[in-house]
Amino acid sequence: MKTVSILSAVQKRRRSLVREFTIQATVTIILIIVTLIMLLFVKRQKEELIHAQWQTKLLLLMSQEVKQASQDLTRLCRLFVVTKNMDYKLEYGYILDWRNGTLVRPYTVNENLYPGEKISHKDILIRLGCKDEELALLDKAGELSEKLVELEDQAMKCIETGTYVAGPASILPGESADDFAVRILHDKTYYKEVEKIMEPIDIFIKILDGRTQREVLRSSALVDIYGFISLGLLILVIISVSGFVVFLNVAVISP
């Protein structure tokens, strides 16, 4: 009877040890797996943060290019009308064409903004992830710009032909074609039209900057959160493994 009781106690103890071993091992394995998954989340979120920062840089560079191209067109048109130097008119047409995607982009643009490709400003911004409401502002600026291009084209044709060419503006009585061309590109009406074009472009840049900065901050915050969670899980893994080692030492190695 005594022997049976001893065997029964041993079996109970063995079952208890197996149960404790299973629990300890299961908890440790689960913690390790969860920690590894969280570390993968941290890695992925860091990649998204890097991408968001890179995209922000490119979008802001592109928005500045859009604004600079518009300013260059105004400058070149005025220079041609005043100086009659054909180089300015050729440069004006060149910028207009590659801006609209009918000619390949020059290699003087940023190396990450598709130099040598035939692609319009709008299509580049779509590739870079611009939102519809942001593109709508550029569409508005583009519509206003087209009207201004008609006026600029009229002025340049007047200079080229030396005579009045019909268009959006009308010549004054006794005014020469040259004086007419200079006047319509330097009067208050022209300045107001330029300001109208710049207004949606400036709003576009402001909205774009705000949105991209928020996305960067969000990604950065998630990296920090996932990092803290991973650190907490690593601490739990260390505690669990330490407990498992103590359990094996007490229950198995030196019972």
Rosetta silent file (secondary structure, phi, psi, omega in degrees, C-alpha in Angstrom):
SEQUENCE: MKTVSILSAVQKRRRSLVREFTIQATVTIILIIVTLIMLLFVKRQKEELIHAQWQTKLLLLMSQEVKQASQDLTRLCRLFVVTKNMDYKLEYGYILDWRNGTLVRPYTVNENLYPGEKISHKDILIRLGCKDEELALLDKAGELSEKLVELEDQAMKCIETGTYVAGPASILPGESADDFAVRILHDKTYYKEVEKIMEPIDIFIKILDGRTQREVLRSSALVDIYGFISLGLLILVIISVSGFVVFLNVAVISP
SCORE:     score description
SCORE:     0.000 S_00000001
   1 L     0.000  -41.107 -179.995    0.000    0.000    0.000 S_00000001
   2 H   -62.387  -41.375 -179.116    2.821    2.301    0.906 S_00000001
   3 H   -64.089  -40.848  178.852    4.483    1.665   -2.428 S_00000001
   4 H   -61.997  -43.042  179.950    1.239    2.374   -4.293 S_00000001
   5 H   -62.774  -41.709  179.215    0.814    5.672   -2.445 S_00000001
   6 H   -63.434  -44.371  179.170    4.357    6.707   -3.263 S_00000001
   7 H   -62.601  -39.707  179.172    3.873    5.836   -6.948 S_00000001
   8 H   -63.981  -41.709  179.559    0.598    7.750   -7.012 S_00000001
   9 H   -65.810  -39.057  179.408    2.263   10.818   -5.470 S_00000001
  10 H   -64.162  -42.906  179.779    5.098   10.600   -7.968 S_00000001
  11 H   -63.531  -40.982  177.959    2.664   10.399  -10.879 S_00000001
  12 H   -63.074  -44.350  179.032    0.735   13.384   -9.578 S_00000001
  13 H   -61.600  -40.385 -179.752    3.931   15.342   -9.162 S_00000001
  14 H   -64.250  -44.497  179.006    5.022   14.381  -12.686 S_00000001
  15 H   -62.248  -38.703  179.097    1.680   15.501  -14.156 S_00000001
  16 H   -64.304  -42.529  178.954    1.943   18.738  -12.237 S_00000001
  17 H   -65.154  -40.860  179.146    5.456   19.339  -13.556 S_00000001
  18 H   -62.307  -43.006  179.698    4.388   18.556  -17.116 S_00000001
  19 H   -63.342  -45.459  179.731    1.467   20.990  -16.803 S_00000001
  20 H   -64.805  -40.804  178.131    3.719   23.720  -15.376 S_00000001
  21 H   -61.317  -44.275 -179.435    6.361   23.044  -18.033 S_00000001
  22 H   -62.383  -43.733 -179.875    3.740   23.238  -20.803 S_00000001
  23 H   -63.717  -48.145 -179.255    2.360   26.545  -19.480 S_00000001
  24 H   -60.372  -46.174 -178.605    5.808   28.071  -19.061 S_00000001
  25 H   -65.710  -42.029 -179.363    6.949   26.940  -22.512 S_00000001
  26 H   -63.287  -46.922  179.396    3.714   28.055  -24.201 S_00000001
  27 H   -60.433  -44.298 -179.345    3.799   31.515  -22.618 S_00000001
  28 H   -62.871  -45.458 -179.373    7.465   31.963  -23.556 S_00000001
  29 H   -64.016  -43.465  179.487    6.927   30.858  -27.157 S_00000001
  30 H   -61.543  -43.942  179.329    3.866   33.094  -27.570 S_00000001
  31 H   -62.216  -41.013  179.367    5.759   36.093  -26.188 S_00000001
  32 H   -63.735  -44.697 -179.383    8.688   35.434  -28.534 S_00000001
  33 H   -63.149  -46.400  179.618    6.361   35.147  -31.562 S_00000001
  34 H   -61.805  -39.898  178.426    4.439   38.306  -30.649 S_00000001
  35 H   -63.261  -43.528  178.364    7.718   40.174  -30.129 S_00000001
  36 H   -62.366  -41.564  177.992    9.008   39.069  -33.535 S_00000001
  37 H   -62.516  -42.532 -179.879    5.744   40.162  -35.169 S_00000001
  38 H   -65.552  -37.816  176.877    5.957   43.539  -33.435 S_00000001
  39 H   -64.301  -34.586  174.864    9.559   43.973  -34.574 S_00000001
  40 H   -66.401  -38.134  175.629    8.366   43.345  -38.140 S_00000001
  41 H   -61.746  -42.185  179.263    5.726   46.048  -37.623 S_00000001
  42 H   -61.636  -45.719  179.267    8.462   48.427  -36.435 S_00000001
  43 H   -60.328  -46.289 -179.110   10.567   47.635  -39.516 S_00000001
  44 H   -64.031  -41.328 -178.606    7.602   48.148  -41.854 S_00000001
  45 H   -67.977  -34.538  175.686    6.593   51.386  -40.166 S_00000001
  46 H   -63.807  -40.457  177.568   10.144   52.713  -40.421 S_00000001
  47 H   -63.227  -40.751  178.155   10.077   51.976  -44.141 S_00000001
  48 H   -65.753  -36.761  177.834    6.758   53.840  -44.432 S_00000001
  49 H   -64.474  -45.268  178.088    8.238   56.758  -42.505 S_00000001
  50 H   -60.847  -42.981  179.341   11.238   56.913  -44.844 S_00000001
  51 H   -63.497  -42.777  179.714    8.898   56.737  -47.846 S_00000001
  52 H   -62.782  -41.609  178.918    6.676   59.493  -46.424 S_00000001
  53 H   -65.025  -41.343 -179.981    9.689   61.742  -45.824 S_00000001
  54 H   -66.623  -43.709  179.821   11.004   61.079  -49.335 S_00000001
  55 H   -64.265  -39.038  177.052    7.602   61.688  -50.918 S_00000001
  56 H   -59.973  -44.213  179.525    7.237   64.926  -48.964 S_00000001
  57 H   -60.862  -47.330 -177.651   10.582   66.126  -50.283 S_00000001
  58 H   -66.713  -40.246 -179.659    9.709   65.297  -53.905 S_00000001
  59 H   -64.753  -40.680  179.139    6.224   66.820  -53.725 S_00000001
  60 H   -68.931  -38.550  175.758    7.552   70.070  -52.308 S_00000001
  61 H   -62.126  -41.348 -178.845   10.303   70.178  -54.954 S_00000001
  62 H   -68.314  -40.001  179.525    7.684   69.572  -57.638 S_00000001
  63 H   -65.354  -36.617  176.585    5.334   72.248  -56.298 S_00000001
  64 H   -68.150  -34.849  177.399    8.187   74.753  -56.319 S_00000001
  65 H   -64.580  -41.099  178.468    8.975   73.741  -59.907 S_00000001
  66 H   -59.121  -45.603 -179.528    5.348   74.399  -60.903 S_00000001
  67 H   -66.882  -43.141 -178.472    5.517   77.866  -59.391 S_00000001
  68 H   -64.781  -38.958  179.579    8.949   78.621  -60.874 S_00000001
  69 H   -62.345  -41.352  179.085    7.862   77.532  -64.364 S_00000001
  70 H   -64.241  -41.949  178.813    4.903   79.913  -64.239 S_00000001
  71 H   -66.885  -37.370  179.294    7.137   82.771  -63.121 S_00000001
  72 H   -65.437  -39.416  178.762    9.695   81.964  -65.832 S_00000001
  73 H   -61.439  -43.845  177.707    7.029   82.081  -68.552 S_00000001
  74 H   -61.560  -45.653 -178.156    5.956   85.548  -67.410 S_00000001
  75 H   -63.800  -46.119 -176.827    9.556   86.758  -67.269 S_00000001
  76 H   -67.600  -38.470  178.612   10.555   85.399  -70.684 S_00000001
  77 H   -62.663  -45.189  179.714    7.477   86.740  -72.416 S_00000001
  78 H   -64.741  -41.685 -179.954    8.092   90.241  -71.074 S_00000001
  79 H   -62.266  -40.933  179.995   11.773   90.102  -71.980 S_00000001
  80 H   -65.070  -43.466 -178.396   10.968   89.118  -75.540 S_00000001
  81 H   -62.895  -36.842 -177.736    8.392   91.885  -75.956 S_00000001
  82 H   -80.592  -42.844 -173.451   10.819   94.508  -74.662 S_00000001
  83 H   -96.293  -21.426 -175.630   14.055   93.277  -76.277 S_00000001
  84 L    63.052   22.226  178.107   12.703   91.432  -79.379 S_00000001
  85 L   -83.499  116.625 -174.977   15.366   88.796  -78.738 S_00000001
  86 H   -64.280  -21.848  178.552   14.065   85.526  -80.245 S_00000001
  87 H   -58.963  -38.487  179.837   16.005   83.456  -77.713 S_00000001
  88 H   -66.291  -39.498  179.672   13.525   84.506  -75.036 S_00000001
  89 H   -67.913  -40.582  178.121   10.555   83.466  -77.179 S_00000001
  90 H   -63.628  -41.598  178.037   12.124   80.094  -77.975 S_00000001
  91 H   -65.115  -38.852  177.422   12.827   79.492  -74.294 S_00000001
  92 H   -58.560  -50.410  179.910    9.242   80.510  -73.490 S_00000001
  93 H   -64.033  -35.762 -179.915    7.854   77.931  -75.940 S_00000001
  94 H   -64.076  -47.381  179.390   10.269   75.273  -74.683 S_00000001
  95 H   -62.938  -42.915 -179.197    9.177   75.665  -71.050 S_00000001
  96 H   -59.897  -40.124 -176.803    5.527   75.702  -72.062 S_00000001
  97 H   -72.486  -47.859 -178.442    5.927   72.449  -73.999 S_00000001
  98 H   -73.381  -25.428  175.095    7.827   70.387  -71.452 S_00000001
  99 H   -65.648  -37.786 -178.781    5.629   71.705  -68.672 S_00000001
 100 H   -87.658   -2.397  175.486    2.566   70.414  -70.536 S_00000001
 101 L    85.887   14.722  177.393    4.213   67.102  -71.393 S_00000001
 102 L   -92.240  -11.780  172.739    4.544   67.578  -75.163 S_00000001
 103 L  -129.705  157.945  178.284    8.354   67.631  -74.950 S_00000001
 104 L   -67.045  147.638  179.363   10.750   65.652  -72.767 S_00000001
 105 L   -69.155  144.340 -179.745   11.676   67.273  -69.488 S_00000001
 106 L   -68.495  157.819  178.743   15.121   68.944  -69.368 S_00000001
 107 L   -81.210    1.379  176.862   17.964   67.288  -67.499 S_00000001
 108 L   -82.099  -12.794  177.833   18.348   70.441  -65.421 S_00000001
 109 L   -74.247  169.203  179.390   15.374   69.442  -63.243 S_00000001
 110 L   -55.615  138.418 -174.625   15.906   67.405  -60.081 S_00000001
 111 L   -62.339  -18.320  179.118   17.263   63.949  -60.909 S_00000001
 112 L   -96.106    3.047 -177.853   14.347   62.342  -59.046 S_00000001
 113 L  -113.205   45.676  169.372   11.690   64.274  -60.969 S_00000001
 114 L    58.856   48.348  174.263   11.787   62.358  -64.257 S_00000001
 115 L   -63.610  141.927  179.497   14.385   64.266  -66.335 S_00000001
 116 L    82.683   -1.288  178.584   14.357   63.162  -69.962 S_00000001
 117 L  -103.096  150.430  177.405   10.764   61.873  -69.782 S_00000001
 118 L   -93.294   92.861 -175.775    7.770   63.247  -71.649 S_00000001
 119 L  -151.570  137.628 -176.898    5.380   63.856  -68.764 S_00000001
 120 L   -79.537  165.093  176.959    3.340   66.869  -67.641 S_00000001
 121 H   -57.133  -45.513 -176.903    3.483   68.544  -64.249 S_00000001
 122 H   -62.161  -43.498 -179.344    0.052   67.216  -63.357 S_00000001
 123 H   -64.949  -34.992  176.487    0.934   63.613  -64.228 S_00000001
 124 H   -64.126  -44.699 -179.300    4.081   63.810  -62.102 S_00000001
 125 H   -64.828  -34.046  175.952    2.086   65.053  -59.133 S_00000001
 126 H   -65.507  -43.040  177.107   -0.407   62.215  -59.618 S_00000001
 127 H   -59.346  -36.734 -176.802    2.483   59.717  -59.596 S_00000001
 128 L   -82.772    1.047  173.377    3.765   61.256  -56.383 S_00000001
 129 L    94.151   25.547  176.916    0.407   60.781  -54.673 S_00000001
 130 L   -65.182  144.388  178.823   -1.287   64.165  -54.875 S_00000001
 131 L   -83.834  160.517 -177.740   -4.905   64.185  -53.692 S_00000001
 132 H   -60.042  -41.133 -178.583   -7.837   65.199  -55.902 S_00000001
 133 H   -67.014  -30.531  177.362   -8.537   68.375  -53.915 S_00000001
 134 H   -73.126  -42.611  178.352   -4.903   69.420  -54.295 S_00000001
 135 H   -65.106  -30.210  178.846   -4.897   68.732  -58.029 S_00000001
 136 H   -61.797  -34.437  177.551   -8.108   70.751  -58.366 S_00000001
 137 H   -66.143  -39.943  177.890   -6.156   73.839  -57.256 S_00000001
 138 H   -69.189  -35.151  176.427   -3.571   73.229  -59.962 S_00000001
 139 H   -61.886  -40.788  178.034   -6.334   72.712  -62.517 S_00000001
 140 H   -63.266  -44.736  178.031   -7.724   76.101  -61.543 S_00000001
 141 H   -63.014  -37.135  179.314   -4.272   77.683  -61.903 S_00000001
 142 H   -65.300  -39.347  178.139   -3.889   75.918  -65.261 S_00000001
 143 H   -64.081  -43.442  178.659   -7.162   77.349  -66.567 S_00000001
 144 H   -66.743  -36.434 -179.563   -6.135   80.843  -65.553 S_00000001
 145 H   -65.473  -37.814  179.243   -2.686   80.287  -67.045 S_00000001
 146 H   -61.562  -39.164  178.029   -4.179   79.296  -70.409 S_00000001
 147 H   -65.162  -40.008 -179.577   -6.022   82.606  -70.557 S_00000001
 148 H   -69.219  -36.070  177.404   -2.826   84.457  -69.755 S_00000001
 149 H   -60.865  -37.395  177.486   -0.924   82.462  -72.400 S_00000001
 150 H   -61.081  -42.008  178.957   -3.440   83.718  -74.996 S_00000001
 151 H   -67.148  -43.790  179.715   -2.654   87.290  -73.985 S_00000001
 152 H   -64.733  -38.406  178.427    1.096   86.654  -74.001 S_00000001
 153 H   -64.409  -38.486  177.311    0.845   84.957  -77.382 S_00000001
 154 H   -62.687  -45.196 -179.461   -0.993   87.991  -78.766 S_00000001
 155 H   -62.655  -43.044 -178.251    1.724   90.340  -77.477 S_00000001
 156 H   -68.994  -36.085  177.355    4.548   88.228  -78.920 S_00000001
 157 H   -66.089  -36.298  176.974    2.843   87.944  -82.311 S_00000001
 158 H   -62.535  -39.368  178.796    2.469   91.727  -82.406 S_00000001
 159 H   -68.824  -43.363 -178.270    6.207   92.069  -81.855 S_00000001
 160 H   -63.842  -43.078 -175.999    7.060   89.423  -84.458 S_00000001
 161 H   -88.178  -20.054 -177.185    4.813   90.876  -87.175 S_00000001
 162 L    75.488   10.556  179.118    5.207   94.537  -86.231 S_00000001
 163 L  -135.015  163.847  178.690    1.440   94.966  -86.530 S_00000001
 164 L   -68.970  131.193  176.772   -1.565   94.601  -84.266 S_00000001
 165 L  -115.438  128.276 -177.988   -2.776   91.001  -84.004 S_00000001
 166 L   -60.629  145.402 -179.763   -6.299   90.385  -82.772 S_00000001
 167 L  -177.232 -157.035 -177.912   -6.642   88.649  -79.424 S_00000001
 168 L   -61.682  -31.838 -176.769   -7.947   89.072  -75.865 S_00000001
 169 L  -104.203  155.679 -179.832   -6.736   92.705  -75.632 S_00000001
 170 L  -113.815  144.062 -179.694   -7.599   95.671  -77.864 S_00000001
 171 L   -79.280  147.983  178.643   -5.225   98.315  -79.138 S_00000001
 172 L   -85.656  154.992  177.683   -5.768  101.943  -78.224 S_00000001
 173 L   -58.218  129.689  178.434   -6.247  104.652  -80.878 S_00000001
 174 L    78.514    1.990 -178.097   -2.875  105.855  -82.169 S_00000001
 175 L   -87.120  134.929  177.962   -0.975  103.142  -80.254 S_00000001
 176 L   -77.014  162.491 -179.885    1.802  101.295  -82.090 S_00000001
 177 H   -62.661  -39.169  179.113    1.947   97.501  -82.106 S_00000001
 178 H   -64.104  -47.699 -179.941    5.144   97.552  -79.997 S_00000001
 179 H   -62.942  -38.562  178.131    3.681   99.891  -77.393 S_00000001
 180 H   -60.954  -46.908 -178.239    0.505   97.812  -77.308 S_00000001
 181 H   -62.657  -42.774  179.023    2.454   94.598  -76.681 S_00000001
 182 H   -65.358  -41.877 -175.897    4.501   96.169  -73.885 S_00000001
 183 H   -63.886  -46.731 -174.196    1.435   97.744  -72.291 S_00000001
 184 H   -69.989  -14.100  177.186   -0.726   94.618  -72.068 S_00000001
 185 L  -101.111    2.929 -179.412    2.101   92.725  -70.330 S_00000001
 186 L  -134.425    4.716 -179.265    2.796   95.442  -67.790 S_00000001
 187 L   -87.178  176.852 -176.293   -0.553   96.998  -66.916 S_00000001
 188 H   -63.501  -34.776 -179.651   -2.623   96.377  -63.777 S_00000001
 189 H   -60.900  -43.216 -179.578   -4.849   93.873  -65.544 S_00000001
 190 H   -65.341  -43.554  179.161   -1.876   91.657  -66.363 S_00000001
 191 H   -60.764  -39.667  179.798   -0.518   91.848  -62.805 S_00000001
 192 H   -65.643  -38.927  178.673   -3.924   90.890  -61.442 S_00000001
 193 H   -65.919  -38.678  177.214   -4.096   87.883  -63.758 S_00000001
 194 H   -63.513  -42.510  178.759   -0.642   86.768  -62.629 S_00000001
 195 H   -63.341  -37.277  178.578   -1.726   87.093  -58.994 S_00000001
 196 H   -62.912  -36.443  178.686   -4.838   85.030  -59.735 S_00000001
 197 H   -70.991  -42.381 -177.166   -2.630   82.235  -61.063 S_00000001
 198 H   -68.466  -29.060 -176.077   -0.227   82.385  -58.123 S_00000001
 199 H   -60.244  -55.536  178.453   -3.013   82.311  -55.531 S_00000001
 200 H   -65.201  -29.333  177.962   -4.190   78.681  -56.093 S_00000001
 201 H   -67.118  -42.880  178.181   -0.557   77.584  -56.550 S_00000001
 202 H   -64.588  -39.984  177.525    0.400   79.094  -53.179 S_00000001
 203 H   -64.952  -41.177  177.927   -2.642   77.478  -51.541 S_00000001
 204 H   -57.802  -46.880 -179.379   -1.702   74.178  -53.188 S_00000001
 205 H   -63.270  -41.094 -179.172    1.826   74.375  -51.742 S_00000001
 206 H   -65.052  -46.998  179.997    0.494   75.255  -48.280 S_00000001
 207 H   -65.010  -42.514 -179.766   -2.062   72.419  -48.234 S_00000001
 208 H   -61.912  -44.979  179.994    0.451   69.948  -49.653 S_00000001
 209 H   -62.014  -44.413 -179.594    3.063   70.872  -47.068 S_00000001
 210 H   -63.091  -44.929 -178.444    0.553   70.543  -44.221 S_00000001
 211 H   -65.215  -47.418 -177.326   -0.737   67.154  -45.363 S_00000001
 212 H   -66.037  -35.998  177.720    2.672   65.605  -45.983 S_00000001
 213 H   -65.897  -38.337  177.507    4.015   66.874  -42.675 S_00000001
 214 H   -64.794  -39.176  178.578    1.039   65.319  -40.866 S_00000001
 215 H   -65.501  -39.732  177.795    1.685   62.006  -42.603 S_00000001
 216 H   -64.516  -44.983  179.482    5.338   62.104  -41.574 S_00000001
 217 H   -63.074  -39.111  179.181    4.419   62.899  -37.950 S_00000001
 218 H   -64.173  -46.582  179.274    1.845   60.092  -37.935 S_00000001
 219 H   -63.096  -39.769  178.889    4.360   57.563  -39.245 S_00000001
 220 H   -64.223  -41.039  179.721    6.960   58.773  -36.758 S_00000001
 221 H   -64.652  -40.494  178.914    4.486   58.453  -33.880 S_00000001
 222 H   -65.370  -37.599  176.178    3.597   54.886  -34.921 S_00000001
 223 H   -60.254  -43.655  179.497    7.287   53.971  -35.043 S_00000001
 224 H   -64.144  -44.070 -179.038    7.661   55.229  -31.460 S_00000001
 225 H   -62.934  -48.919  179.083    4.536   53.376  -30.282 S_00000001
 226 H   -62.392  -34.434  178.686    5.571   50.107  -31.905 S_00000001
 227 H   -65.007  -44.289  178.722    9.064   50.585  -30.502 S_00000001
 228 H   -64.696  -40.911  178.582    7.779   50.992  -26.927 S_00000001
 229 H   -63.143  -43.702  179.217    5.503   47.960  -27.308 S_00000001
 230 H   -61.554  -40.793  178.170    8.404   45.898  -28.658 S_00000001
 231 H   -62.490  -42.879  178.292   10.579   46.968  -25.727 S_00000001
 232 H   -62.701  -41.932  178.891    7.864   45.946  -23.281 S_00000001
 233 H   -65.498  -38.714  177.770    7.477   42.583  -24.996 S_00000001
 234 H   -61.964  -39.914  177.689   11.241   42.010  -24.925 S_00000001
 235 H   -63.249  -42.172  178.314   11.228   42.642  -21.171 S_00000001
 236 H   -64.549  -38.179  177.672    8.378   40.143  -20.763 S_00000001
 237 H   -62.386  -44.177  178.843   10.279   37.608  -22.882 S_00000001
 238 H   -61.127  -44.555  179.205   13.359   38.023  -20.657 S_00000001
 239 H   -63.123  -43.539 -178.233   11.229   37.591  -17.521 S_00000001
 240 H   -65.437  -44.274  179.305    9.457   34.565  -18.991 S_00000001
 241 H   -64.108  -40.587  178.682   12.691   32.895  -20.130 S_00000001
 242 H   -62.407  -43.625  177.875   14.286   33.582  -16.728 S_00000001
 243 H   -63.034  -38.364  179.297   11.275   32.048  -14.990 S_00000001
 244 H   -64.438  -41.769  178.803   11.433   29.065  -17.324 S_00000001
 245 H   -63.708  -43.390  178.687   15.123   28.530  -16.526 S_00000001
 246 H   -62.391  -43.042  178.908   14.431   28.748  -12.778 S_00000001
 247 H   -59.865  -46.379  179.807   11.568   26.296  -13.151 S_00000001
 248 H   -62.895  -38.135 -179.980   13.767   23.794  -15.024 S_00000001
 249 H   -66.937  -44.454 -176.668   16.504   24.150  -12.413 S_00000001
 250 H   -75.376  -41.407 -172.499   14.178   23.693   -9.428 S_00000001
 251 H   -89.304  -27.512 -173.545   11.839   21.094  -10.882 S_00000001
 252 H  -115.930  -55.446 -173.616   14.138   19.037  -13.112 S_00000001
 253 H   -71.114  -49.885 -178.704   17.847   19.627  -12.663 S_00000001
 254 L  -128.207   67.435 -177.597   17.999   20.003   -8.874 S_00000001
 255 L   -68.429    0.000    0.000   14.589   18.944   -7.531 S_00000001
